[in-house]
Short mmCIF file of C-alpha atoms in Angstrom, two decimals:
data_model
loop_
_atom_site.label_atom_id
_atom_site.label_comp_id
_atom_site.label_asym_id
_atom_site.label_seq_id
_atom_site.Cartn_x
_atom_site.Cartn_y
_atom_site.Cartn_z
CA MET A 1 66.79 59.34 131.43
CA ILE A 2 65.00 62.70 131.84
CA LYS A 3 67.80 63.94 134.06
CA ALA A 4 70.34 63.04 131.36
CA VAL A 5 68.27 64.99 128.82
CA ASP A 6 68.29 68.01 131.17
CA GLU A 7 72.07 67.96 131.30
CA VAL A 8 72.44 67.56 127.53
CA LEU A 9 69.87 70.11 126.31
CA PHE A 10 69.98 72.68 129.12
CA PRO A 11 73.31 72.48 130.97
CA GLY A 12 73.47 74.93 133.86
CA VAL A 13 69.87 76.12 133.36
CA SER A 14 67.33 75.85 136.19
CA VAL A 15 64.64 73.89 134.35
CA GLN A 16 63.16 70.40 134.49
CA VAL A 17 62.17 68.39 131.42
CA SER A 18 58.72 66.90 131.82
CA GLY A 19 58.23 65.35 128.39
CA ILE A 20 59.51 64.99 124.83
CA GLN A 21 57.45 64.66 121.65
CA SER A 22 59.31 63.53 118.56
CA SER A 23 58.36 63.69 114.88
CA ARG A 24 60.31 63.32 111.66
CA ASP A 25 61.32 66.99 111.40
CA GLU A 26 60.73 68.42 114.87
CA LEU A 27 61.53 67.72 118.50
CA VAL A 28 59.21 69.33 121.08
CA VAL A 29 60.59 69.50 124.61
CA GLU A 30 58.24 70.36 127.50
CA VAL A 31 60.12 72.19 130.25
CA ALA A 32 59.19 73.87 133.54
CA SER A 33 61.18 76.50 135.44
CA THR A 34 62.58 75.36 138.80
CA GLY A 35 64.78 78.28 139.79
CA ARG A 36 64.41 80.73 142.67
CA PRO A 37 61.68 83.37 142.41
CA GLY A 38 62.72 86.23 140.19
CA ARG A 39 63.26 89.90 140.97
CA CYS A 40 60.94 92.70 139.93
CA PRO A 41 62.50 94.49 136.91
CA ASP A 42 61.53 97.88 138.40
CA CYS A 43 62.34 97.75 142.12
CA LEU A 44 64.59 94.63 142.02
CA ARG A 45 62.77 93.14 145.02
CA ARG A 46 62.70 89.33 145.03
CA ALA A 47 59.19 87.95 144.72
CA LYS A 48 57.55 85.72 147.35
CA ARG A 49 54.16 84.90 145.86
CA VAL A 50 53.21 83.22 142.56
CA HIS A 51 50.45 84.93 140.63
CA SER A 52 49.93 82.34 137.87
CA LEU A 53 51.61 80.06 135.33
CA TYR A 54 51.76 80.48 131.58
CA GLN A 55 53.51 78.80 128.67
CA ARG A 56 56.08 80.19 126.25
CA ARG A 57 57.14 78.65 122.94
CA LEU A 58 60.85 79.05 122.17
CA ALA A 59 62.92 78.02 119.14
CA GLU A 60 66.12 76.25 120.21
CA ARG A 61 69.24 75.10 118.40
CA PRO A 62 68.60 71.99 116.25
CA VAL A 63 69.55 68.48 117.28
CA GLY A 64 70.83 66.47 114.35
CA SER A 65 68.48 67.13 111.43
CA ARG A 66 65.51 68.08 113.64
CA GLN A 67 64.41 71.50 114.73
CA VAL A 68 63.90 71.85 118.47
CA VAL A 69 60.94 73.69 120.03
CA VAL A 70 60.84 74.34 123.76
CA ARG A 71 57.45 74.63 125.50
CA LEU A 72 58.48 76.39 128.65
CA THR A 73 56.15 76.78 131.65
CA VAL A 74 57.12 79.92 133.56
CA ARG A 75 55.70 81.68 136.60
CA ARG A 76 54.23 85.11 136.97
CA PHE A 77 54.91 86.66 140.39
CA PHE A 78 53.39 89.37 142.53
CA CYS A 79 55.59 92.36 143.35
CA ASP A 80 55.05 93.14 147.05
CA GLY A 81 56.85 96.49 146.96
CA LYS A 82 54.39 99.10 148.19
CA SER A 83 56.00 101.96 146.24
CA CYS A 84 56.57 99.92 143.06
CA PRO A 85 54.11 100.69 140.24
CA ARG A 86 54.40 97.15 138.86
CA LYS A 87 51.98 94.65 140.37
CA THR A 88 53.03 91.46 138.57
CA PHE A 89 55.93 90.33 136.41
CA ALA A 90 57.01 87.23 134.53
CA GLU A 91 60.23 85.45 135.39
CA GLN A 92 63.13 85.04 132.99
CA VAL A 93 65.10 81.80 133.03
CA GLY A 94 68.82 82.64 133.04
CA GLY A 95 70.67 81.16 130.06
CA LEU A 96 67.42 80.30 128.25
CA THR A 97 65.02 83.24 127.88
CA GLU A 98 64.96 87.00 127.36
CA ARG A 99 62.07 89.43 127.34
CA TYR A 100 60.06 89.65 124.10
CA CYS A 101 62.20 86.95 122.48
CA ARG A 102 60.83 83.82 120.79
CA SER A 103 64.18 82.05 120.58
CA SER A 104 66.51 80.80 123.25
CA VAL A 105 69.61 82.70 124.30
CA GLY A 106 71.81 80.03 122.71
CA LEU A 107 70.00 80.17 119.35
CA LYS A 108 70.11 83.97 119.38
CA SER A 109 73.88 83.87 119.90
CA TRP A 110 74.19 81.50 116.92
CA LEU A 111 72.11 83.75 114.67
CA LYS A 112 74.01 86.84 115.78
CA ALA A 113 77.32 85.16 114.96
CA ILE A 114 75.99 84.17 111.51
CA ALA A 115 74.80 87.74 110.88
CA GLU A 116 78.17 89.18 111.88
CA GLN A 117 80.12 86.82 109.64
CA SER A 118 77.83 86.42 106.62
CA GLY A 119 75.35 89.27 106.62
CA GLY A 120 71.71 89.05 105.51
CA ARG A 121 71.19 87.06 102.33
CA ALA A 122 74.25 84.84 102.71
CA GLY A 123 73.34 84.26 106.36
CA GLU A 124 69.80 83.30 105.36
CA ARG A 125 71.14 80.66 102.97
CA LEU A 126 73.44 79.31 105.69
CA CYS A 127 70.55 79.15 108.18
CA ARG A 128 68.54 77.18 105.65
CA GLN A 129 71.34 74.60 105.44
CA LEU A 130 71.62 74.44 109.24
CA ARG A 131 67.81 74.10 109.62
CA LEU A 132 67.54 77.37 111.52
CA ALA A 133 64.34 79.35 110.97
CA ALA A 134 65.68 82.85 110.33
CA GLY A 135 65.37 85.26 107.42
CA ARG A 136 67.70 88.06 106.41
CA THR A 137 65.58 90.74 108.11
CA ARG A 138 65.76 88.95 111.44
CA LEU A 139 69.50 88.35 111.10
CA LEU A 140 70.24 91.98 110.34
CA GLY A 141 68.01 93.05 113.22
CA LEU A 142 70.25 91.17 115.65
CA LEU A 143 73.25 93.31 114.78
CA GLU A 144 73.95 96.04 117.28
CA ALA A 145 76.90 98.39 116.99
CA PRO A 146 78.98 98.42 120.18
CA LEU A 147 79.32 101.65 122.10
CA VAL A 148 82.24 103.82 121.05
CA PRO A 149 84.68 104.48 123.95
CA GLU A 150 84.49 107.95 125.42
CA ARG A 151 88.21 108.49 124.93
CA ALA A 152 90.13 107.93 121.71
CA PRO A 153 92.95 105.35 121.74
CA ARG A 154 96.48 106.55 122.37
CA VAL A 155 97.58 105.66 118.81
CA LEU A 156 94.75 106.39 116.37
CA GLY A 157 94.82 105.45 112.68
CA VAL A 158 92.54 107.20 110.18
CA ASP A 159 91.88 106.53 106.50
CA GLU A 160 89.11 106.84 103.95
CA PHE A 161 87.14 104.11 102.20
CA ALA A 162 84.65 104.26 99.35
CA PHE A 163 80.93 103.68 99.72
CA ARG A 164 80.79 104.22 95.97
CA LYS A 165 84.16 104.64 94.32
CA GLY A 166 84.71 108.08 92.89
CA ARG A 167 81.53 109.49 94.47
CA THR A 168 80.95 108.99 98.18
CA TYR A 169 83.50 108.13 100.86
CA GLY A 170 83.57 107.44 104.58
CA THR A 171 86.23 107.43 107.27
CA ILE A 172 87.43 104.48 109.34
CA LEU A 173 89.17 104.96 112.71
CA VAL A 174 91.36 102.20 114.10
CA ASP A 175 93.23 101.62 117.35
CA VAL A 176 96.67 100.90 115.90
CA GLU A 177 97.98 99.25 119.08
CA THR A 178 95.15 96.68 119.34
CA ALA A 179 94.27 96.58 115.60
CA ARG A 180 90.56 97.06 116.43
CA VAL A 181 88.14 99.39 114.66
CA VAL A 182 87.06 102.23 116.95
CA ASP A 183 84.41 103.96 114.85
CA VAL A 184 83.21 104.62 111.32
CA LEU A 185 82.25 108.11 110.10
CA PRO A 186 79.72 108.81 107.30
CA ASP A 187 82.03 111.07 105.24
CA ARG A 188 85.65 112.16 104.93
CA THR A 189 85.32 115.88 105.66
CA SER A 190 87.58 117.63 108.13
CA GLU A 191 84.56 118.98 110.02
CA THR A 192 83.24 115.49 110.82
CA PHE A 193 86.62 114.17 111.91
CA SER A 194 87.46 117.22 114.02
CA ALA A 195 84.07 116.96 115.76
CA TRP A 196 84.80 113.31 116.58
CA LEU A 197 88.21 114.22 118.00
CA ARG A 198 86.64 116.86 120.24
CA GLU A 199 84.05 114.38 121.53
CA HIS A 200 86.68 111.66 122.09
CA PRO A 201 89.88 113.24 123.43
CA GLY A 202 92.99 111.29 124.33
CA ALA A 203 94.76 110.61 121.01
CA GLU A 204 98.51 111.20 121.35
CA ILE A 205 99.64 109.85 117.94
CA ILE A 206 97.51 109.97 114.77
CA CYS A 207 98.59 107.93 111.74
CA ARG A 208 97.18 109.16 108.44
CA ASP A 209 97.83 109.24 104.72
CA ARG A 210 98.93 112.33 102.79
CA ALA A 211 95.42 113.83 102.55
CA SER A 212 95.27 117.41 103.80
CA THR A 213 91.69 116.97 105.08
CA TYR A 214 92.65 114.82 108.05
CA SER A 215 95.72 116.95 108.77
CA ARG A 216 93.56 120.06 108.98
CA ALA A 217 91.13 118.32 111.36
CA VAL A 218 93.96 117.20 113.65
CA LYS A 219 95.43 120.70 113.82
CA GLU A 220 92.01 122.12 114.72
CA ALA A 221 90.77 119.56 117.27
CA ALA A 222 93.90 117.81 118.61
CA PRO A 223 96.90 120.13 118.11
CA GLN A 224 98.84 118.36 120.86
CA ALA A 225 98.78 115.03 118.97
CA THR A 226 101.76 113.91 116.87
CA GLU A 227 100.84 113.36 113.22
CA VAL A 228 102.54 110.44 111.47
CA ALA A 229 102.51 110.27 107.67
CA ASP A 230 102.20 106.69 106.44
CA ARG A 231 105.40 105.33 104.89
CA TRP A 232 103.62 103.27 102.22
CA HIS A 233 101.84 106.36 100.92
CA LEU A 234 105.16 108.24 100.85
CA LEU A 235 106.65 105.55 98.63
CA GLN A 236 103.53 105.56 96.46
CA ASN A 237 103.80 109.33 95.94
CA LEU A 238 107.50 108.98 95.09
CA SER A 239 106.73 106.17 92.64
CA ARG A 240 104.25 108.36 90.79
CA ALA A 241 106.79 111.18 90.56
CA VAL A 242 109.41 108.79 89.16
CA GLU A 243 106.92 107.37 86.63
CA LYS A 244 106.05 110.87 85.42
CA THR A 245 109.75 111.57 84.96
CA CYS A 246 110.16 108.38 82.90
CA HIS A 247 107.16 109.39 80.77
CA GLN A 248 108.68 112.79 80.07
CA HIS A 249 112.02 111.28 78.96
CA ARG A 250 110.72 108.39 76.90
CA PRO A 251 112.10 109.96 73.66
CA CYS A 252 115.60 109.69 75.15
CA LEU A 253 115.11 105.97 75.66
CA ARG A 254 113.74 105.49 72.15
CA LYS A 255 116.65 107.39 70.59
CA TYR A 256 119.22 105.39 72.55
CA ALA A 257 117.55 102.07 71.66
CA GLU A 258 117.58 102.96 67.95
CA GLU A 259 121.24 103.94 68.12
CA VAL A 260 122.17 100.66 69.82
CA ALA A 261 120.10 98.56 67.42
CA GLY A 262 121.37 100.43 64.37
CA ASP A 263 119.30 102.27 61.80
CA PRO A 264 116.95 99.68 60.18
CA PRO A 265 116.31 99.88 56.44
CA ARG A 266 113.38 102.15 55.69
CA MET A 267 110.53 100.62 53.76
CA PRO A 268 109.14 102.77 50.91
CA LEU A 269 105.74 103.12 52.54
CA LEU A 270 104.70 106.32 50.82
CA ASP A 271 104.86 104.78 47.34
CA ALA A 272 104.09 101.12 48.00
CA LEU A 273 101.02 101.33 50.24
CA PRO A 274 97.59 101.12 48.61
CA PRO A 275 95.33 104.12 49.34
CA THR A 276 92.94 103.60 52.26
CA LEU A 277 90.69 105.92 54.25
CA ILE A 278 93.02 106.09 57.25
CA ILE A 279 96.12 106.73 55.13
CA ASP A 280 94.32 109.44 53.14
CA ARG A 281 93.21 111.06 56.41
CA VAL A 282 96.75 111.01 57.82
CA ARG A 283 98.15 112.56 54.59
CA ARG A 284 95.49 115.29 54.54
CA ARG A 285 95.86 116.15 58.23
CA TYR A 286 99.66 116.22 57.93
CA GLU A 287 99.45 118.67 55.01
CA GLU A 288 96.89 120.92 56.78
CA VAL A 289 98.87 121.14 60.03
CA ASN A 290 102.16 121.92 58.34
CA ARG A 291 100.56 124.43 55.96
CA LEU A 292 99.14 126.43 58.89
CA VAL A 293 102.41 126.14 60.81
CA ASP A 294 104.37 127.43 57.78
CA THR A 295 101.91 130.31 57.49
CA GLY A 296 102.91 131.40 60.99
CA TYR A 297 99.98 130.32 63.17
CA PRO A 298 100.84 129.19 66.72
CA LEU A 299 100.22 125.57 67.61
CA SER A 300 97.18 126.31 69.79
CA GLU A 301 95.50 128.19 66.92
CA VAL A 302 96.30 125.35 64.50
CA ALA A 303 94.67 122.85 66.89
CA ARG A 304 91.61 125.09 67.30
CA ARG A 305 91.11 125.61 63.54
CA LEU A 306 91.42 121.88 62.73
CA GLY A 307 89.50 120.63 65.77
CA LEU A 308 92.46 118.68 67.13
CA ASP A 309 93.97 118.28 70.53
CA ARG A 310 97.10 120.39 70.99
CA LYS A 311 99.23 117.28 71.55
CA THR A 312 97.89 115.72 68.33
CA ALA A 313 98.74 118.87 66.38
CA ARG A 314 102.26 118.86 67.86
CA ARG A 315 102.75 115.22 66.81
CA TYR A 316 101.78 116.00 63.22
CA ARG A 317 104.13 118.98 63.25
CA ASP A 318 107.16 117.18 64.72
CA THR A 319 106.85 113.73 63.07
CA ASP A 320 107.59 112.86 59.45
CA LEU A 321 104.77 111.55 57.26
CA GLU A 322 106.21 108.06 56.82
CA THR A 323 106.34 107.47 60.60
CA LEU A 324 102.77 108.75 61.00
CA ILE A 325 101.51 106.37 58.33
CA ALA A 326 103.42 103.47 59.86
CA SER A 327 101.90 104.12 63.30
CA ALA A 328 98.43 104.46 61.76
CA ARG A 329 98.77 101.06 60.08
CA ASP A 330 100.18 99.33 63.11
CA ARG A 331 97.63 100.13 65.83
CA ARG A 332 96.19 96.67 66.53
CA ASN A 333 98.12 94.45 68.89
CA SER A 334 99.10 91.09 67.46
CA PRO A 335 100.67 88.03 69.12
CA LEU A 336 103.34 88.33 66.42
CA ASP A 337 104.48 91.82 67.49
CA ARG A 338 107.23 90.78 69.87
CA PHE A 339 108.67 88.38 67.24
CA LYS A 340 108.83 90.92 64.39
CA PRO A 341 112.41 92.10 65.12
CA PHE A 342 113.57 88.47 65.00
CA LEU A 343 111.62 87.77 61.79
CA GLN A 344 112.99 90.87 60.06
CA ALA A 345 116.53 89.95 61.06
CA GLN A 346 116.09 86.40 59.74
CA TYR A 347 114.52 87.64 56.51
CA ALA A 348 117.33 90.13 55.98
CA ALA A 349 119.85 87.27 56.54
CA GLY A 350 118.26 85.27 53.70
CA ASN A 351 115.90 82.92 55.58
CA THR A 352 112.66 83.56 53.65
CA ASN A 353 110.96 80.17 54.11
CA ALA A 354 107.70 80.74 56.03
CA ALA A 355 107.54 77.18 57.41
CA GLU A 356 111.05 77.42 58.87
CA LEU A 357 110.36 80.88 60.33
CA TYR A 358 107.13 79.61 61.87
CA GLN A 359 108.89 76.71 63.58
CA GLN A 360 111.58 79.03 64.94
CA ILE A 361 109.14 81.47 66.55
CA VAL A 362 107.02 78.59 67.92
CA ASP A 363 110.15 77.36 69.69
CA ARG A 364 110.48 80.88 71.15
CA GLY A 365 106.94 80.91 72.54
CA PHE A 366 104.67 82.02 69.68
CA ARG A 367 101.10 80.72 70.15
CA GLY A 368 99.45 82.15 67.04
CA GLY A 369 98.46 80.43 63.81
CA TYR A 370 100.51 79.76 60.69
CA SER A 371 98.34 82.10 58.60
CA THR A 372 99.29 85.03 60.86
CA LEU A 373 102.94 84.48 59.98
CA THR A 374 102.36 83.96 56.27
CA ARG A 375 100.56 87.34 55.98
CA TYR A 376 103.50 89.07 57.63
CA VAL A 377 106.07 87.25 55.47
CA LEU A 378 104.08 88.33 52.40
CA SER A 379 104.36 91.97 53.52
CA LEU A 380 108.12 91.46 53.89
CA ARG A 381 108.35 90.07 50.32
CA LYS A 382 106.36 93.05 48.96
CA ASN A 383 108.65 95.38 50.91
CA VAL A 384 105.71 97.10 52.66
CA ALA A 385 106.23 95.79 56.22
CA VAL A 386 106.61 98.41 58.91
CA PRO A 387 110.13 98.31 60.41
CA ALA A 388 110.08 96.75 63.88
CA PRO A 389 110.51 99.47 66.49
CA ALA A 390 113.39 99.29 68.90
CA HIS A 391 112.32 97.73 72.19
CA ILE A 392 112.24 100.10 75.14
CA PRO A 393 110.77 99.30 78.57
CA ASN A 394 107.61 101.21 79.46
CA PRO A 395 107.74 103.86 82.23
CA ARG A 396 105.94 101.67 84.76
CA THR A 397 108.45 98.85 84.28
CA ILE A 398 111.34 101.28 84.74
CA THR A 399 109.69 102.70 87.87
CA GLY A 400 109.35 99.20 89.31
CA LEU A 401 113.03 98.51 88.72
CA ILE A 402 113.98 101.79 90.41
CA MET A 403 111.71 101.40 93.45
CA ARG A 404 112.64 97.80 94.25
CA ALA A 405 115.63 97.02 96.42
CA ARG A 406 118.82 96.24 94.52
CA ASP A 407 119.14 92.74 96.00
CA GLN A 408 115.65 91.88 94.70
CA LEU A 409 116.56 92.51 91.06
CA SER A 410 117.62 89.65 88.82
CA THR A 411 120.73 89.85 86.67
CA ARG A 412 118.63 90.60 83.57
CA GLU A 413 116.67 93.34 85.37
CA THR A 414 119.86 94.92 86.68
CA ALA A 415 121.31 95.03 83.16
CA GLN A 416 118.06 96.49 81.82
CA LEU A 417 118.11 99.27 84.43
CA GLU A 418 121.73 100.05 83.65
CA GLN A 419 120.84 100.46 79.97
CA VAL A 420 118.10 102.91 80.95
CA ARG A 421 120.53 104.87 83.13
CA LEU A 422 122.98 105.08 80.22
CA ALA A 423 120.24 106.28 77.88
CA CYS A 424 119.00 109.23 79.96
CA PRO A 425 120.94 111.27 82.57
CA ASP A 426 117.68 112.71 83.96
CA ILE A 427 116.29 109.23 84.69
CA THR A 428 119.64 108.40 86.29
CA ASN A 429 119.26 111.41 88.56
CA ALA A 430 115.69 110.40 89.41
CA CYS A 431 116.86 106.86 90.15
CA ASP A 432 119.55 108.09 92.54
CA LEU A 433 117.16 110.40 94.39
CA ALA A 434 114.48 107.70 94.62
CA ARG A 435 116.90 105.13 96.00
CA VAL A 436 118.16 107.52 98.65
CA PHE A 437 114.59 108.31 99.73
CA THR A 438 113.55 104.65 99.87
CA ASP A 439 116.62 104.02 102.02
CA LEU A 440 115.44 106.75 104.41
CA VAL A 441 111.99 105.14 104.57
CA ARG A 442 113.12 101.56 105.04
CA HIS A 443 115.70 102.39 107.70
CA ARG A 444 113.67 105.22 109.30
CA ARG A 445 116.28 107.94 108.97
CA GLY A 446 114.01 110.92 109.46
CA ASN A 447 116.89 113.16 110.52
CA MET A 448 118.18 113.18 106.92
CA LEU A 449 114.87 114.20 105.33
CA GLY A 450 115.66 117.93 105.14
CA GLU A 451 118.90 117.32 103.25
CA TRP A 452 117.12 115.05 100.73
CA ILE A 453 114.43 117.69 100.13
CA ARG A 454 117.08 120.32 99.40
CA HIS A 455 118.79 118.05 96.85
CA ALA A 456 115.48 117.20 95.15
CA GLU A 457 114.43 120.85 94.94
CA LYS A 458 117.70 121.68 93.16
CA SER A 459 117.21 118.99 90.50
CA ASP A 460 115.93 119.63 86.96
CA LEU A 461 113.06 117.14 87.40
CA PRO A 462 109.67 118.90 87.87
CA PRO A 463 107.79 115.83 89.24
CA LEU A 464 110.43 115.23 91.93
CA ARG A 465 110.62 118.93 92.76
CA SER A 466 106.85 118.90 93.25
CA PHE A 467 107.11 115.80 95.46
CA ALA A 468 109.83 117.45 97.54
CA GLY A 469 107.66 120.56 97.93
CA SER A 470 104.77 118.46 99.25
CA LEU A 471 107.13 116.87 101.80
CA ARG A 472 108.26 120.30 102.97
CA GLN A 473 104.64 121.40 103.50
CA ASP A 474 104.03 118.30 105.66
CA PHE A 475 107.53 118.18 107.09
CA ASP A 476 106.73 117.32 110.75
CA ALA A 477 104.37 114.44 109.90
CA VAL A 478 106.75 113.01 107.30
CA THR A 479 109.70 113.23 109.72
CA ALA A 480 107.62 111.41 112.35
CA GLY A 481 106.72 108.76 109.77
CA LEU A 482 110.40 108.24 108.97
CA THR A 483 111.32 108.10 112.67
CA LEU A 484 108.56 106.41 114.70
CA ARG A 485 107.53 102.79 114.35
CA TRP A 486 103.84 103.57 113.82
CA SER A 487 102.20 103.48 110.39
CA SER A 488 98.78 103.01 108.77
CA GLY A 489 99.35 99.40 107.73
CA VAL A 490 96.71 98.12 110.17
CA VAL A 491 94.23 100.71 108.90
CA GLU A 492 94.79 99.67 105.28
CA GLY A 493 94.06 96.08 106.27
CA HIS A 494 90.69 97.12 107.71
CA VAL A 495 89.93 99.11 104.55
CA CYS A 496 90.38 95.88 102.58
CA ARG A 497 88.04 94.13 105.03
CA VAL A 498 85.45 96.85 104.44
CA LYS A 499 85.63 96.09 100.70
CA LEU A 500 84.97 92.42 101.43
CA LEU A 501 81.97 93.27 103.63
CA LYS A 502 80.57 95.55 100.93
CA ARG A 503 80.83 92.78 98.35
CA SER A 504 79.10 90.30 100.66
CA MET A 505 76.19 92.75 100.93
CA TYR A 506 76.20 93.41 97.16
CA GLY A 507 76.74 97.14 97.78
CA ARG A 508 73.14 97.61 99.01
CA ALA A 509 73.89 98.16 102.70
CA SER A 510 73.01 101.44 104.37
CA PHE A 511 75.63 103.30 106.35
CA THR A 512 74.12 102.17 109.67
CA LEU A 513 74.21 98.50 108.71
CA LEU A 514 77.70 98.69 107.20
CA ARG A 515 79.01 100.51 110.29
CA THR A 516 77.47 97.85 112.54
CA ARG A 517 79.07 95.01 110.59
CA ILE A 518 82.45 96.73 110.52
CA LEU A 519 82.40 97.27 114.29
CA THR A 520 81.08 93.82 115.20
CA SER A 521 82.82 91.45 112.79
CA PRO A 522 86.29 90.34 113.89
#
């Protein structure tokens, strides 16, 4: 029976079980070492004489719902080496004990795995459920960052991550070929990264984003390495340029939508609206801006005198009073907004029954109350309702339609994009340039990059000209990104993992602890 217990509790360990004491919550196992005499830790000479015996108390992995305590009898040996300064030493049982450790090797491996996966507080709660006696301080103390290789990997990926978003950032280095984190740096400066590259030579290809900091460090410390600009970041930069272009030409879209929808009947807002504070303020500001403009003051001086932003002063100068009052009255979003064009069309056609109108918009997806509709119908009867604006897609929606592949667009989305292209020739030009560039990225046609840059620089679109200029400044790295198969996708995945680790530690981890967890967790 004792021999069977030896094989179950201590497989492959040179010990002999001499007794077992059992209680409701604890199992105490008395064990004695039976292995060969140990070696002196200083001179490595195998001992021949036993000095004495002493007992160690070790925590072991639980059995069922009971904690296990091992009372281990070990030997202390004489060291017979004449030149060795150590006279005696205690033996260590392989697979069971380590120096200065009160838990077994197996239990320590369990706790280390829990610390790597769950961290301190979450790991402590898990240990409590598993009946393991370990607090968060002990768990975190078991984490040890592995040694960083002396040489950098052949394909190195670099990117930043936020310790505190918008304030402090670090740098993560990844072996792109093996998808393993190599090291974590405490900041994102070019000096720190260049120093790391000098201490760890060997990188032949370095994948990075569009940040100039890392590019400058590579040119200083590893000029022989090939820089590869990440393709996802290239598409992101292009998307922002296209969105800016759509923002700048939104008036074209609005004008085209109003022409297609026809000129709606204007409501006599100026005479029918009751006086309110906001309407009085809009009237007064409109009169003051236009009086100063008629006097001959430039727009910047008008804005300074009235304490307005220059864009606000321009809006009051270029927009008629009735439109300004309508926009001032219609600022709050309502679930009825997207049904107002339909309601106005029905009311103009003679359908003025509120109950029938309510049922019609409910069938079309309205989830608001009946009283919301009745208030709007009352404004229609009093002829003070604001005309429903023509629907135009927002710049981000248009950008999404342009950046997505044509075969991924539905029939409705394709028609919507065609309407946008008809409305504005500049957006059409931006769409054509963006689609050509995305084709270069997706099919890795880096040899055609120079020609695309020349076409973009000749366009009348400032955001795309600026984007093309940034590509020309980083031409070699962008060409490599559109030619080679390497990218920073693996690095971005590890950045997301860093965010998860930060959340699990509630953002309270020091750099040393966070670096250790990043390097040790799989």
